[in-house]
Coordinates of N, CA and C in Angstrom, one line a residue:
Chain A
X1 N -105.9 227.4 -116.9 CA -106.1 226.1 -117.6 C -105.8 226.3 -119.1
X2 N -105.5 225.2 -119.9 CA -105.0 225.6 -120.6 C -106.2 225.2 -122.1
X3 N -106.5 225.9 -122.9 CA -107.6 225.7 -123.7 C -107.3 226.1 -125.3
X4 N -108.6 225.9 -126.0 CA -107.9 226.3 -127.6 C -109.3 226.1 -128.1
X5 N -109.6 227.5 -129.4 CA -110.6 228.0 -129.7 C -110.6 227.4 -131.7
X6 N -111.9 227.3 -131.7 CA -111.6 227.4 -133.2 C -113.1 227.8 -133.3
X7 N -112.7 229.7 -134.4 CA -113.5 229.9 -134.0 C -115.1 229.8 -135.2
X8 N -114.5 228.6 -136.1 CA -115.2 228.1 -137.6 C -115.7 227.1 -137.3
X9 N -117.5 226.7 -137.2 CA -117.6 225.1 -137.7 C -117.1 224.4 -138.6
X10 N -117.4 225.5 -139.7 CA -117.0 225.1 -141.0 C -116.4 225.9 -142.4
X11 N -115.7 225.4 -142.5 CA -114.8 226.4 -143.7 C -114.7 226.0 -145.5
X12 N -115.6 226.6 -146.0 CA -115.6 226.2 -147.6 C -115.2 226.8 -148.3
X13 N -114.2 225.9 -149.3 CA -113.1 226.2 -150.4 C -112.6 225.8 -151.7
X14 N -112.6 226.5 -152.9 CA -113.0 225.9 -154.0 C -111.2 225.5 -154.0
X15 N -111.6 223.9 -154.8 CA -110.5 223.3 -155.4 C -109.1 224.5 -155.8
X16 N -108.1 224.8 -155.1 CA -107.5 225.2 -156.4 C -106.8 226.5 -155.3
X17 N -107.6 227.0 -154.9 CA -107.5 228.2 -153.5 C -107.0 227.9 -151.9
X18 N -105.9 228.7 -151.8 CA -106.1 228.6 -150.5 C -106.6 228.4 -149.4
X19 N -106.4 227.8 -147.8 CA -107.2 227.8 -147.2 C -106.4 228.0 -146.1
X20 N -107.5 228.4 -145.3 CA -107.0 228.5 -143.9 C -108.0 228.1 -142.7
X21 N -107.8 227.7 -141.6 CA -108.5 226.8 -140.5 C -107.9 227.8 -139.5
X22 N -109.1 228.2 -138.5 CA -108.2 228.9 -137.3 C -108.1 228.4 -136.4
X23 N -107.1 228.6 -135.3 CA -106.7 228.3 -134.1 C -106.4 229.6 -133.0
X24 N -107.2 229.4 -131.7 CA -106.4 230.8 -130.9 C -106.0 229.9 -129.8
X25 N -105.2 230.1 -128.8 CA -105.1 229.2 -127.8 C -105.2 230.4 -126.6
X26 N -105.0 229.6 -125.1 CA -105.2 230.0 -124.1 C -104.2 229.3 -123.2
X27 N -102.7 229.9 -122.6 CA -101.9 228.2 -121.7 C -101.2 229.8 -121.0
X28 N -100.8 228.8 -120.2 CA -100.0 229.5 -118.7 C -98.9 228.9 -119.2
X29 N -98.0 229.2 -119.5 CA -96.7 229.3 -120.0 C -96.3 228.9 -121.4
X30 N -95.7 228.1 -122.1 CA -95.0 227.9 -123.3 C -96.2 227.0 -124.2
X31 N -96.6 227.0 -125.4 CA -97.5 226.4 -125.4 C -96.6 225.3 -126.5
X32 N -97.7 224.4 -126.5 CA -97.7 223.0 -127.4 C -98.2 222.7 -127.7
X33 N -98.4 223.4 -129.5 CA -100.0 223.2 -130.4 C -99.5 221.9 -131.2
X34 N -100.8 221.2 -131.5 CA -100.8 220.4 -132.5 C -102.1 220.8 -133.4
X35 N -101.8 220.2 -134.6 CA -102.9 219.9 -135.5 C -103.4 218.4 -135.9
X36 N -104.7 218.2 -135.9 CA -105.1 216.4 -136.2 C -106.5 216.9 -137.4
X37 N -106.4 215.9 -137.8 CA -107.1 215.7 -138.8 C -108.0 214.1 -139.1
X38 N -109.2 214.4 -139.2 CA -110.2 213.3 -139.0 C -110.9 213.4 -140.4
X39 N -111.0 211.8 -141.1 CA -111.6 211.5 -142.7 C -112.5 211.1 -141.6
X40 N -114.0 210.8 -142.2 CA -115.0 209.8 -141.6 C -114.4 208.4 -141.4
X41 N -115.3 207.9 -140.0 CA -115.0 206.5 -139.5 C -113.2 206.3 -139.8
X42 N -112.6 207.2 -139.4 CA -111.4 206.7 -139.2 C -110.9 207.9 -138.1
X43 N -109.5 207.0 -137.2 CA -109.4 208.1 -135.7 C -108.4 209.1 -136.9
X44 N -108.3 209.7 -135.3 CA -107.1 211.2 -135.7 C -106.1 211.0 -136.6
X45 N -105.3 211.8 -137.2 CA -104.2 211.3 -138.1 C -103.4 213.3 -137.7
X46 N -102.4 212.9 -137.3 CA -101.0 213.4 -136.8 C -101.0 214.1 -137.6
X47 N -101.5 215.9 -138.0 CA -100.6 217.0 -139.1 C -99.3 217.5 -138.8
X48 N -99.4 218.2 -138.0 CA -98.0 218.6 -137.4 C -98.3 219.7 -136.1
X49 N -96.9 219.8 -135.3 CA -97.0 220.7 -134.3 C -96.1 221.3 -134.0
X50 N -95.9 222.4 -132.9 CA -95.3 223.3 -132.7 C -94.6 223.3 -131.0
X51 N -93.8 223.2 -130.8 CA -93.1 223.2 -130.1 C -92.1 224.5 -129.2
X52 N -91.2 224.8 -130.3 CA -90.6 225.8 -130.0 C -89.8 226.1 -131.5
X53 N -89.4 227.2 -131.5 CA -88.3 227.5 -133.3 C -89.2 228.4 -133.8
X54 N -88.9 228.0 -135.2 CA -89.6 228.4 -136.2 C -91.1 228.8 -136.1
X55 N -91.9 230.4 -137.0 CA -93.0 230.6 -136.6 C -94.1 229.6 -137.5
X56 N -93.5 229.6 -138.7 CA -94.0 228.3 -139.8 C -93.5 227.5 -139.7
X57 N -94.5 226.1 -139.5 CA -94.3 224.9 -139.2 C -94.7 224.1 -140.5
X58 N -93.8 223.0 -140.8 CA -94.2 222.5 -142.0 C -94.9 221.0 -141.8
X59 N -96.1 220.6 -142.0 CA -96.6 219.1 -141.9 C -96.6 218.4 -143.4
X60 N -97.5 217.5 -142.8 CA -97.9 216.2 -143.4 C -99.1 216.7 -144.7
X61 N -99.2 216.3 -145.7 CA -99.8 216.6 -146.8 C -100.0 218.2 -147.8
X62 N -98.7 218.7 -147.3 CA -98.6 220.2 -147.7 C -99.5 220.8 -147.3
X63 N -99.7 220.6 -145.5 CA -99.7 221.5 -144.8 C -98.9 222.3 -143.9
X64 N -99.2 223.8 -143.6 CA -98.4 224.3 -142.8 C -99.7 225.0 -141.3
X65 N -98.7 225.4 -140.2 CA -99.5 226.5 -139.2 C -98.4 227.6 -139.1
X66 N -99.2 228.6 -138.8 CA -98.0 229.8 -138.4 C -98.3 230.0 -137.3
X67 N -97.5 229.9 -136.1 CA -97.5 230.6 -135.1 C -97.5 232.0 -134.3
X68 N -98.4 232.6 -133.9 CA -98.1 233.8 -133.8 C -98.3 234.0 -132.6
X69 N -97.6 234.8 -131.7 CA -97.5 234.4 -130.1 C -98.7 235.7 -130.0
X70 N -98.3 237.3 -130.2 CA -98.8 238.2 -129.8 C -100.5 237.9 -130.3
X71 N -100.7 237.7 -131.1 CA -102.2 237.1 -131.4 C -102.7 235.7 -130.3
X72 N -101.7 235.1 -129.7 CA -102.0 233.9 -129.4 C -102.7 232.8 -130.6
X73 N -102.5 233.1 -131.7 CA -102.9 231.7 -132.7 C -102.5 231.3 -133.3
X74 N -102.8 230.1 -133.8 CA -102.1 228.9 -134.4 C -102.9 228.5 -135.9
X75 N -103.2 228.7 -136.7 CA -103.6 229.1 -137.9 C -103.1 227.6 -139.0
X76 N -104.2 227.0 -139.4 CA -103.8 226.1 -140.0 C -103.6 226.4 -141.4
X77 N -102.7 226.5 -142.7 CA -102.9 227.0 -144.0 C -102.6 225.8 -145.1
X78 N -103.1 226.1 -146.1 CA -102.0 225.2 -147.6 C -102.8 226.5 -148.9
X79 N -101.5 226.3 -149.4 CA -101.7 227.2 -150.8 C -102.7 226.9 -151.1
X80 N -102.7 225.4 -151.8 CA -103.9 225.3 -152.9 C -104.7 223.7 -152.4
X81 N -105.9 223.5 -152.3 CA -106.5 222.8 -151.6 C -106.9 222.0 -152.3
X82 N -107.3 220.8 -152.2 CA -107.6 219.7 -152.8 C -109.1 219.2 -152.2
X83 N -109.5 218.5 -153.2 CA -111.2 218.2 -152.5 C -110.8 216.6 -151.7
X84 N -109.5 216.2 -151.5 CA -109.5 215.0 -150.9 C -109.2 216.1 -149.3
X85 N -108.7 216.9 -149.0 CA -108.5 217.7 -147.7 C -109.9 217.8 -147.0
X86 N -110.5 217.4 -148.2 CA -112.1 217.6 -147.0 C -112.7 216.7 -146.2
X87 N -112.5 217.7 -144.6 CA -112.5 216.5 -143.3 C -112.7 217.6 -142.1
X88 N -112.7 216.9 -141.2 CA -112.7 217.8 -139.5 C -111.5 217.9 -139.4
X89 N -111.1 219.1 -139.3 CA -109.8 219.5 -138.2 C -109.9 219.3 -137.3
X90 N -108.7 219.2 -136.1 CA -109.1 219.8 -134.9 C -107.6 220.1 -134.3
X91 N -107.3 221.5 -133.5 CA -106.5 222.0 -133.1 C -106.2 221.6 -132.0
X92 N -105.1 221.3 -130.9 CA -105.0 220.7 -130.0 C -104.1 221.8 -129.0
X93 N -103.9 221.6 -127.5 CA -102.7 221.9 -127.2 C -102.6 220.8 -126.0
X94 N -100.8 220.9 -125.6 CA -101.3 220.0 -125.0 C -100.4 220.4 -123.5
X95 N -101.1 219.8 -122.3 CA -100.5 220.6 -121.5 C -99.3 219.6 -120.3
X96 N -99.6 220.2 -119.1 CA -98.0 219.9 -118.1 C -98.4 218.5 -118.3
X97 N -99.3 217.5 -118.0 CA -98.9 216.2 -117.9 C -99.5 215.5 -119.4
X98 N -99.1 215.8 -120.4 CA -99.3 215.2 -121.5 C -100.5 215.2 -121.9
X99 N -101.6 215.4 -121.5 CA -102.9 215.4 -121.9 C -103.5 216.6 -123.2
X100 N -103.9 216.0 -124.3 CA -104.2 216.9 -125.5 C -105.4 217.4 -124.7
X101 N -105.6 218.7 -124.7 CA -106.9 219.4 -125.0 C -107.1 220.2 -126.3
X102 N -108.4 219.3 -126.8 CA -108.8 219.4 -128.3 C -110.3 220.8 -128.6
X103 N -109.8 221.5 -129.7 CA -110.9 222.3 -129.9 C -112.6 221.4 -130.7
X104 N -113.4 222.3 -131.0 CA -114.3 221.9 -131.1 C -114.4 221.1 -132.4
X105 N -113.2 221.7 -133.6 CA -113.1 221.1 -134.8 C -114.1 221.9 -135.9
X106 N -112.9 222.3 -136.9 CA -113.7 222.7 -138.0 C -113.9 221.9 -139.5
X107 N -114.7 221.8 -139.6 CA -115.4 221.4 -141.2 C -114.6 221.7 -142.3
X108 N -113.9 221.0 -143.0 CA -113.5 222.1 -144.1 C -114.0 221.4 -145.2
X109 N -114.6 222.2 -146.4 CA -115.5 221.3 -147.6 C -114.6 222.3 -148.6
X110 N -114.0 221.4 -149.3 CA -113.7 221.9 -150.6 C -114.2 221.4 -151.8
X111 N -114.5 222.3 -152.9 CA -115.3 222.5 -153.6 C -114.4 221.9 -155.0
X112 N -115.0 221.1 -155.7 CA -113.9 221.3 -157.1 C -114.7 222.2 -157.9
Chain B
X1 N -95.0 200.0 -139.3 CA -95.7 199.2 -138.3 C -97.1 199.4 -138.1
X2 N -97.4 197.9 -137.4 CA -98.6 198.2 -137.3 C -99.3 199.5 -136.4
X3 N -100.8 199.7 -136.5 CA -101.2 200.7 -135.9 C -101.9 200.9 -135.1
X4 N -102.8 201.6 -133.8 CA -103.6 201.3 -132.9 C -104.4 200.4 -133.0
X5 N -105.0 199.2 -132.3 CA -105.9 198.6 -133.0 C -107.3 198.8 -131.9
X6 N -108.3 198.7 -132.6 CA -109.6 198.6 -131.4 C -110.6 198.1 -132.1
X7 N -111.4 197.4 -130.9 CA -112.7 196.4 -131.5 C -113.6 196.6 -130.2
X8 N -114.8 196.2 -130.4 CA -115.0 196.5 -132.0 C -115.5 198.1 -132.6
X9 N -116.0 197.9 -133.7 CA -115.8 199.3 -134.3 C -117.2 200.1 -134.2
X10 N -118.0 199.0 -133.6 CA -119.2 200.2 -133.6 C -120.3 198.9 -132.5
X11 N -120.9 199.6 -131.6 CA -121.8 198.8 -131.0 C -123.2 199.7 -129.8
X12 N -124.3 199.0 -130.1 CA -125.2 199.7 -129.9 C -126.0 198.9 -129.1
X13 N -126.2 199.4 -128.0 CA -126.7 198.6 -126.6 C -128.2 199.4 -126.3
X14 N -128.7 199.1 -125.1 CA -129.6 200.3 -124.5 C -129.6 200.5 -123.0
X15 N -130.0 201.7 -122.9 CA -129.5 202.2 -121.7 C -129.6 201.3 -120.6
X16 N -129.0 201.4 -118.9 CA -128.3 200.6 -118.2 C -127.7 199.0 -118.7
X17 N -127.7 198.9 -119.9 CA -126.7 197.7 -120.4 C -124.7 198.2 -120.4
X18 N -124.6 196.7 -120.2 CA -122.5 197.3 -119.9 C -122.2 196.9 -121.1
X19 N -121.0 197.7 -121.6 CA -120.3 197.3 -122.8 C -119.1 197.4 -122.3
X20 N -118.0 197.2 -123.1 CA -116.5 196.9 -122.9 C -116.0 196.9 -125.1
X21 N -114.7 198.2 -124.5 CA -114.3 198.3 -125.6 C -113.1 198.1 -125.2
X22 N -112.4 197.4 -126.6 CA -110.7 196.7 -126.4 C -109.6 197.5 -127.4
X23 N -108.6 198.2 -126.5 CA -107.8 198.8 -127.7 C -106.0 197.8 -127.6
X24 N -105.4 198.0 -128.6 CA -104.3 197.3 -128.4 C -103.3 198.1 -129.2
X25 N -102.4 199.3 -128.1 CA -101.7 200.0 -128.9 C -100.4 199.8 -130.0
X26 N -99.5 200.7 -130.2 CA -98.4 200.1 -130.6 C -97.8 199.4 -130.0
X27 N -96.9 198.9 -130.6 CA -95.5 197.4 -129.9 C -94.8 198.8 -129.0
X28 N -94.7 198.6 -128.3 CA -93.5 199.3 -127.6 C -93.7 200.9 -126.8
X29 N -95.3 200.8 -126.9 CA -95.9 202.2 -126.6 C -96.0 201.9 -125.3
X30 N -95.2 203.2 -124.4 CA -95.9 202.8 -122.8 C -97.2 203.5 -122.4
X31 N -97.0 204.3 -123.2 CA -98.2 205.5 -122.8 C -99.7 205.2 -123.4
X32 N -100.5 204.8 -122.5 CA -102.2 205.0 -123.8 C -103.3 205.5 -123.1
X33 N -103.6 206.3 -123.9 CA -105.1 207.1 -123.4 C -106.7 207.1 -124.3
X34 N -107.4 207.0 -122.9 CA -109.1 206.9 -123.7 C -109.2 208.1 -124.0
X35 N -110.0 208.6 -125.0 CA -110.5 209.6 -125.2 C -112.2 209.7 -125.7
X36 N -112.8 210.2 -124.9 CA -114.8 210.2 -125.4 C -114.4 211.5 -126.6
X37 N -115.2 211.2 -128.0 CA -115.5 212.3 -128.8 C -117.3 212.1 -128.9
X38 N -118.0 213.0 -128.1 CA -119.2 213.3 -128.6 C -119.4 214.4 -129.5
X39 N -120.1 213.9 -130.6 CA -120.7 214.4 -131.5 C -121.1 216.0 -131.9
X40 N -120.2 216.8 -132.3 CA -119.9 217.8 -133.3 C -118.9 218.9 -131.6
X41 N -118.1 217.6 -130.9 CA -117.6 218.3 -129.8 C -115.8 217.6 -130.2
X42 N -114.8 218.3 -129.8 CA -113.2 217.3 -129.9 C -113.2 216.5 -128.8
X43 N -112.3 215.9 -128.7 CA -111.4 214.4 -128.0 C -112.0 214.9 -126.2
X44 N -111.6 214.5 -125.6 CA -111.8 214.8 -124.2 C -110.9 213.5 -123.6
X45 N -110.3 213.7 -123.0 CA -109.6 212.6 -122.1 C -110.1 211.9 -121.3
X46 N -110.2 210.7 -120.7 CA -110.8 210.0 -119.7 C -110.1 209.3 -118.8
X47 N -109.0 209.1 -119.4 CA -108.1 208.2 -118.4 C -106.3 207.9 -119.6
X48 N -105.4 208.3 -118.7 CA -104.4 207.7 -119.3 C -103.5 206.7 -118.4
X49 N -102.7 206.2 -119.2 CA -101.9 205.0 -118.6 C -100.3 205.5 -118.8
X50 N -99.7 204.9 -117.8 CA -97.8 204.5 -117.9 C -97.7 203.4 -118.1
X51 N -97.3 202.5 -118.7 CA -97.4 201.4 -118.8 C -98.5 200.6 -117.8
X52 N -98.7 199.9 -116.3 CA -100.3 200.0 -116.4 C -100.1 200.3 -115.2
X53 N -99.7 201.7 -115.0 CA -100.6 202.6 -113.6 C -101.2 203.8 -114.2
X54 N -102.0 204.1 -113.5 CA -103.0 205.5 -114.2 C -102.0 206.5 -113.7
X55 N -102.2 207.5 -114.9 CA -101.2 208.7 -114.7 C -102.4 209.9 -114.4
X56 N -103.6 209.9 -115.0 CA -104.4 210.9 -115.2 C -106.2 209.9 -115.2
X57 N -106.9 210.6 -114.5 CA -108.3 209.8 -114.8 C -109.3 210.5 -113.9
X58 N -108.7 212.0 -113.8 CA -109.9 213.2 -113.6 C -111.1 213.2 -114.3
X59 N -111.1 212.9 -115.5 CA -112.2 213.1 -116.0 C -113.2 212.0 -116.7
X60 N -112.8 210.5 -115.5 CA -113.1 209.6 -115.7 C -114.8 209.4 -115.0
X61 N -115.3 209.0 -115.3 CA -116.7 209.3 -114.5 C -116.8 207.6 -113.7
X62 N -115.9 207.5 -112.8 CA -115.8 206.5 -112.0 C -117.5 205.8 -111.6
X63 N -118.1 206.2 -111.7 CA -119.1 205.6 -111.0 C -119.8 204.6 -111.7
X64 N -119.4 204.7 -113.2 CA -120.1 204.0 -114.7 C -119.0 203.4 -115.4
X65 N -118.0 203.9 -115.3 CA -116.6 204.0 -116.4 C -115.2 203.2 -115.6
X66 N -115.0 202.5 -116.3 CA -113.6 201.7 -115.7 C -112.7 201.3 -116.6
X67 N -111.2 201.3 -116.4 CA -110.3 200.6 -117.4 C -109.5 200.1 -117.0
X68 N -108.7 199.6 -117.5 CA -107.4 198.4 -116.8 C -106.6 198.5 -118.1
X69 N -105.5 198.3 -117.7 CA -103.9 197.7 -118.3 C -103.3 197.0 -117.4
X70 N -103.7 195.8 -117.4 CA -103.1 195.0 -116.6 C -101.5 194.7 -116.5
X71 N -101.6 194.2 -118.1 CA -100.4 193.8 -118.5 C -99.0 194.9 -119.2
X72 N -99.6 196.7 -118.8 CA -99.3 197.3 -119.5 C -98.9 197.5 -120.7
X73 N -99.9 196.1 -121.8 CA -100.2 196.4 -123.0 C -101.6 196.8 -123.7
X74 N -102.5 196.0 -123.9 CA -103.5 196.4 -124.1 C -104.4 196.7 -123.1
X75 N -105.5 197.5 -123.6 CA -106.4 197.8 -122.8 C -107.9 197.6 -122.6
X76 N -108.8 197.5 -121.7 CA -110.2 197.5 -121.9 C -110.8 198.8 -120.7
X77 N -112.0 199.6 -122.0 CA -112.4 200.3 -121.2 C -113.9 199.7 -121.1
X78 N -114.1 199.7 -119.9 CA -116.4 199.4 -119.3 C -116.9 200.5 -119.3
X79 N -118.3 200.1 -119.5 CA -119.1 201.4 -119.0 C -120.3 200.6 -118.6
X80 N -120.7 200.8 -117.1 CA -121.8 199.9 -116.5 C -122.1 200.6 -115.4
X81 N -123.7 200.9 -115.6 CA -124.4 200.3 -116.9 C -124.6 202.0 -117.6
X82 N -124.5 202.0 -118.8 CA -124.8 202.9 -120.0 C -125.6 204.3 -119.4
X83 N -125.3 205.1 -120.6 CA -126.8 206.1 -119.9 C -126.6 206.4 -121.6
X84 N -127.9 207.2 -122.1 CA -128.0 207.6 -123.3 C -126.8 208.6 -123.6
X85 N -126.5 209.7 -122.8 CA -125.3 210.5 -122.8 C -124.0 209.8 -123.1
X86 N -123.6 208.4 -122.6 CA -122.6 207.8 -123.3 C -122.2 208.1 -124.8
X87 N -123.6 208.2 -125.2 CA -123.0 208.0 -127.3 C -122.0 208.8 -127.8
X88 N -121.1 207.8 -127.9 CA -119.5 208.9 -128.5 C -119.1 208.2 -129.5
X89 N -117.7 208.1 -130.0 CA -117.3 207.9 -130.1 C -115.9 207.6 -129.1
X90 N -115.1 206.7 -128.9 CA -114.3 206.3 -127.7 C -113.1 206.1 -128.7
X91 N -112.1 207.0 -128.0 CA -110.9 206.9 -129.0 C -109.7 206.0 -128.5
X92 N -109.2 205.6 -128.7 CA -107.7 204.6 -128.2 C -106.4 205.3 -128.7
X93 N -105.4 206.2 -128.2 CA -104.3 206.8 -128.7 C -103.0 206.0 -127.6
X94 N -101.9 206.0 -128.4 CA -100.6 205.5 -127.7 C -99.4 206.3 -128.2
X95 N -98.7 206.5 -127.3 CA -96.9 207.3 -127.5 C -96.5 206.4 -126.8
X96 N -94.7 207.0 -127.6 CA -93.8 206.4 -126.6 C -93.4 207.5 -125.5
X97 N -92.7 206.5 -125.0 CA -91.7 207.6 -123.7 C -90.6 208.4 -124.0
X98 N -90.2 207.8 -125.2 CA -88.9 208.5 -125.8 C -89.3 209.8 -126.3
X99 N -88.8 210.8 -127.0 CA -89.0 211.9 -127.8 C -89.7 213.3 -126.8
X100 N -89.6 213.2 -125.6 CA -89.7 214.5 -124.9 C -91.2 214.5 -125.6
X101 N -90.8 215.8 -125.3 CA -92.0 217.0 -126.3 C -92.5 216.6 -127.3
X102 N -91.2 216.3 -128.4 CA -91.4 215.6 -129.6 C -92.2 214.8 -129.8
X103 N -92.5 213.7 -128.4 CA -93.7 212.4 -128.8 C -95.0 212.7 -129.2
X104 N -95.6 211.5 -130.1 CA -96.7 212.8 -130.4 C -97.9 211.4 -130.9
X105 N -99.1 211.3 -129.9 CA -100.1 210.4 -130.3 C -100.4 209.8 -131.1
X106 N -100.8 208.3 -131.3 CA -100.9 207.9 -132.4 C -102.7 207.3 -132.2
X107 N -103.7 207.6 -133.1 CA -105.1 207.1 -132.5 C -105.6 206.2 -133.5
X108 N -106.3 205.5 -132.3 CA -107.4 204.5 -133.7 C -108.0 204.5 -134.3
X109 N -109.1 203.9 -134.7 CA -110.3 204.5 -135.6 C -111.4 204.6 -134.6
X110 N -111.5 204.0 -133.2 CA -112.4 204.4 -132.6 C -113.7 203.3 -132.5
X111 N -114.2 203.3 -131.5 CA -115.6 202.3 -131.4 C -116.3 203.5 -131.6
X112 N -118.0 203.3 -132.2 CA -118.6 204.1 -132.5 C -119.7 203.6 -131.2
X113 N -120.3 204.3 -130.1 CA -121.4 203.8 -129.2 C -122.5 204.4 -129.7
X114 N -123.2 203.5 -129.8 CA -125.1 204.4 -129.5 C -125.3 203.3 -128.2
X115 N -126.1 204.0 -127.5 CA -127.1 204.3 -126.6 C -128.6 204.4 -127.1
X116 N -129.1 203.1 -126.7 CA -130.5 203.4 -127.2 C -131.5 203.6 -125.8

């Protein structure tokens, strides 16, 4: 079955610094990660995903994931972080009949 | 364009009472799925649609929980009658059929349930 770990509630980061959010997955064949991102009282909002290609994937708000197969993870990054980035992630994969299976979601609080 | 829509946005019943939440995806989306988010847990599926036959609804708890796409546009999910365990958040997401792999969910903002 196919699953995905994250293994941070929560990740805190001063204004200005990099960050990173993890992801490991678990799938019986080719995988198909996504990244979502949740502000309070509002649904999911689309970061970006991985498919097939390239190991760095580039999203939405100068975000990136690197894919790394031999680790099995999917790693969410941005250079330098902004205190509006502060929200729930959540790492996704999704499997043979379309259905997202979503990780537990991590916290990320950045600091100015 | 416009975006998922669902109503309403938050409602608070008590236990064995039925509620009914309404989502109304994109123009031209065939695909839409419920999703329960309880609290400090991710998305979980409950039921998805093809335009309005169920493609998936394993992890529908049929015996409380029901949904329809009649018109294979919009949708209404029940829950009758409630249990306190219901309290989630109930998500509304839509794709198209186009884009393979490529397609990629679009969600609402979500009913917020309490269960009292």
């Amino acid at each position: 079955a196919q699953s995905v770990a994250q293994p941070e509630d929560q990740v805190n980061v001063a204004e200005g610094n990099p960050l990173t959010v993890k992801c490991t997955y678990s799938v019986s064949g080719n995988p198909y990660l996504f990244w979502y991102v949740q502000y309070p009282n509002r649904g999911l909002q689309f970061l970006l995903k991985y498919i097939t290609g390239d190991n760095l994937v580039k999203g939405s708000y100068g975000f990136e994931a690197e894919f790394n197969k031999s680790q099995t993870s999917f790693h969410l990054k941005k250079p330098s972080a902004l205190v509006s980035d502060s929200a729930l992630y959540f790492c996704a994969v999704r499997d043979d009949t379309d259905k997202l299976i979503f990780g537990t979601g991590t916290r990320l609080q950045v600091f100015p | 364009e416009a975006g998922v829509a669902q109503s309403p946005r938050y409602k608070i019943i008590e236990k064995r009472q039925s509620v009914a939440f309404w989502c109304n995806p994109i123009s031209g989306h065939a695909t839409l799925y419920w999703y329960q988010q309880i609290l400090g847990q991710g998305p979980k599926l409950l039921i998805q649609f093809q335009n309005n036959g169920v493609v998936d609804d394993s992890q529908l708890p049929k015996d409380r929980f029901s949904a329809e796409r009649l018109k294979g546009v919009d949708s209404t999910l029940k829950i009758q009658p409630a249990k306190l365990e219901d309290s989630a958040v109930y998500l509304c997401a839509s794709s198209s059929m186009g884009g393979g792999l490529l397609r990629e969910q679009f969600f609402g903002p979500g009913t917020r349930l309490t269960v009292l």
